[in-house]
Amino acid sequence: MIFGALLFSAGAAMAEGTIGDIASAEKSGLQSVGTVKLASLLNTDAIREVRPRARKEIKIEYNSKWLARQSGLSLSEQASCLAEALYFEARGESIKGQFAVAEVILNRVDNPSFPNSICGVINQGTGKKYGCQFTYTCDGHPEVIREKRAYARVAKIASIMARGASRPLTDGATFYHTRAVSPSWSRKFARTASIGVHHFYRRHIRLSSN
């Protein structure tokens, strides 16, 4: 019904025969729908694929002095999941390396091939033998945070990144591994960065033959 009204408005404008009338009618029709309703009618997966989430302009300095100046905000549920993943996956990394791992997790959130939430990405496959994406979620050991200072540091990083900070370090990477291993999948993907003890990758971009 809503799109019918839009087509009717555009059709009426075409009968009057001017480009200006057409543009005016389309604008009027879109305004009558409203941005919230219009967004609900669109394919959200397609939106995620072509238009990543807006990111705030937070000037990040990848060093301990800068991070120490940042306030320790209370974490949302999603940011808490990110902080936990950074603690168990990268607490021994440099600050820059921890930001890079956070980028990978958030890049996955924006990618239609993965769950669309931070907690969903981190817990994908948990409980399935050899199916978990992050080893600590299915290694059989309880997730006990013993190093409070290390957690406080990654919690700040998680808070900053979950609020939409830019991701310049890994060039869209959605995979990583430590330098100590060489998984077979790494030979099929494009390496985008090497930071600290990790290599970062993303799938090769396929160009259409048409």
XYZ file of C-alpha atoms in Angstrom:
210
model
C 0.000 0.000 0.000
C 2.767 2.445 0.893
C 4.834 1.714 -2.224
C 1.622 1.934 -4.304
C 1.132 5.462 -3.018
C 4.712 6.308 -3.966
C 4.220 4.977 -7.501
C 0.928 6.821 -7.848
C 2.580 10.092 -6.820
C 5.439 9.581 -9.271
C 2.978 8.612 -12.041
C 0.935 11.757 -11.528
C 4.092 13.836 -11.780
C 5.115 12.100 -15.017
C 1.749 13.066 -16.562
C 2.613 16.705 -15.990
C 5.803 16.090 -17.960
C 8.556 17.835 -15.999
C 11.595 16.436 -14.158
C 10.985 18.901 -11.355
C 7.463 17.574 -10.786
C 8.746 14.003 -10.667
C 11.418 14.826 -8.102
C 8.914 16.803 -6.038
C 6.425 13.937 -6.036
C 9.039 11.381 -5.028
C 10.236 13.594 -2.190
C 6.659 14.081 -0.980
C 5.968 10.358 -1.128
C 9.096 9.455 0.829
C 8.308 12.050 3.476
C 4.798 10.620 3.866
C 6.239 7.153 4.575
C 8.656 8.298 7.270
C 12.240 7.160 7.684
C 11.544 4.536 10.371
C 8.804 2.796 8.385
C 10.796 2.976 5.160
C 13.826 1.377 6.824
C 11.666 -1.472 8.108
C 10.555 -2.243 4.549
C 14.087 -2.632 3.250
C 16.367 -5.681 3.355
C 18.569 -5.132 6.424
C 21.220 -7.658 5.349
C 21.739 -5.740 2.121
C 22.070 -2.510 4.076
C 24.709 -4.069 6.339
C 26.648 -5.266 3.317
C 26.858 -2.002 1.409
C 26.665 0.503 4.238
C 28.669 -0.308 7.414
C 27.564 1.249 10.671
C 28.335 4.899 11.138
C 31.495 5.367 13.197
C 32.284 8.171 15.542
C 35.351 10.271 15.041
C 37.361 9.227 18.079
C 41.043 10.052 17.693
C 42.739 6.963 19.068
C 46.359 6.844 20.140
C 47.592 3.297 20.529
C 49.636 3.721 23.690
C 49.188 3.277 27.438
C 49.359 6.992 28.283
C 46.454 7.825 26.006
C 44.409 4.861 27.212
C 45.030 5.785 30.859
C 43.442 9.181 30.228
C 40.216 7.610 29.013
C 37.423 7.319 31.526
C 36.294 3.868 32.552
C 32.657 3.869 31.478
C 30.160 1.254 32.580
C 29.911 -1.409 29.888
C 26.787 -2.366 27.999
C 26.021 -6.067 27.536
C 27.599 -6.039 24.066
C 30.689 -4.129 25.198
C 31.079 -6.591 28.085
C 31.183 -9.461 25.608
C 33.863 -7.614 23.656
C 35.902 -6.920 26.809
C 35.755 -10.597 27.783
C 36.912 -11.682 24.318
C 39.803 -9.222 24.358
C 40.835 -10.428 27.800
C 40.920 -14.112 26.902
C 42.092 -13.729 23.308
C 44.541 -10.833 23.486
C 45.356 -9.664 27.007
C 49.067 -10.381 26.398
C 49.050 -8.291 23.221
C 50.113 -4.677 22.848
C 47.398 -2.031 23.051
C 47.500 -1.695 19.281
C 47.148 -5.450 18.943
C 44.141 -5.474 21.265
C 42.455 -2.744 19.244
C 43.151 -4.801 16.118
C 41.431 -7.888 17.559
C 38.461 -5.705 18.519
C 38.308 -4.501 14.911
C 37.990 -8.068 13.646
C 35.063 -8.793 15.954
C 33.263 -5.595 14.955
C 34.008 -6.163 11.269
C 32.241 -9.494 11.626
C 29.224 -7.790 13.173
C 28.962 -5.614 10.045
C 29.374 -8.594 7.697
C 26.180 -10.490 6.695
C 28.093 -13.794 6.882
C 28.260 -13.524 10.680
C 25.813 -12.793 13.521
C 24.793 -9.136 13.772
C 25.739 -8.522 17.398
C 29.029 -8.559 19.290
C 27.912 -11.280 21.696
C 26.515 -13.295 18.778
C 29.805 -13.124 16.877
C 31.869 -14.147 19.895
C 29.614 -17.062 20.858
C 29.029 -18.328 17.318
C 29.411 -22.115 17.301
C 29.958 -22.377 21.046
C 28.970 -25.820 22.261
C 29.733 -27.510 18.929
C 32.825 -29.686 18.671
C 35.400 -27.784 16.624
C 32.694 -25.268 15.787
C 33.474 -22.329 18.043
C 34.984 -19.235 16.480
C 36.885 -18.134 19.592
C 38.742 -20.929 21.361
C 38.219 -19.725 24.909
C 34.440 -20.190 24.572
C 34.746 -23.949 24.161
C 38.058 -25.005 25.691
C 36.376 -26.517 28.727
C 37.849 -23.977 31.144
C 35.648 -21.532 33.072
C 35.985 -17.877 32.046
C 37.494 -16.528 35.257
C 39.059 -13.058 35.105
C 42.009 -13.068 37.480
C 44.133 -10.214 36.127
C 42.096 -7.167 37.100
C 44.467 -4.572 35.637
C 44.560 -6.367 32.306
C 40.772 -6.532 32.267
C 40.446 -2.835 33.139
C 42.592 -2.003 30.112
C 40.661 -4.147 27.622
C 37.370 -2.904 29.095
C 38.318 0.643 28.080
C 39.208 -0.558 24.611
C 35.917 -2.441 24.349
C 33.952 0.626 25.445
C 35.692 2.850 22.888
C 35.250 0.417 20.016
C 31.665 -0.558 20.833
C 30.722 3.123 20.656
C 31.651 3.141 16.982
C 35.278 4.252 16.770
C 36.985 3.986 13.391
C 38.888 0.818 12.437
C 42.014 1.757 10.481
C 44.356 -1.036 11.571
C 43.220 -4.227 9.850
C 41.690 -3.096 6.536
C 38.387 -4.888 7.058
C 39.843 -8.144 8.411
C 37.376 -10.739 9.682
C 39.900 -13.439 10.612
C 43.162 -13.630 12.535
C 45.572 -16.136 14.023
C 48.748 -16.024 16.073
C 52.150 -16.158 14.406
C 52.765 -19.469 16.180
C 50.338 -21.357 13.907
C 49.610 -21.548 10.181
C 46.018 -22.704 9.614
C 45.091 -23.977 6.145
C 42.448 -21.288 5.649
C 45.072 -18.552 5.897
C 46.436 -19.556 2.472
C 43.048 -18.879 0.887
C 42.493 -15.399 2.329
C 44.144 -12.037 1.800
C 46.442 -10.974 4.641
C 45.656 -7.375 5.531
C 47.965 -6.685 8.485
C 50.446 -8.155 10.945
C 50.313 -6.577 14.387
C 52.018 -7.916 17.475
C 51.645 -11.681 17.627
C 48.743 -11.844 15.170
C 48.219 -11.946 11.409
C 44.928 -10.542 10.074
C 42.948 -11.628 7.015
C 39.794 -11.110 5.018
C 38.233 -13.072 2.201
C 39.315 -12.144 -1.295
C 36.891 -9.728 -2.939
C 35.141 -11.332 -5.889
C 34.584 -9.072 -8.862
C 31.533 -9.649 -11.041
C 32.235 -10.967 -14.527
C 29.300 -8.988 -15.946
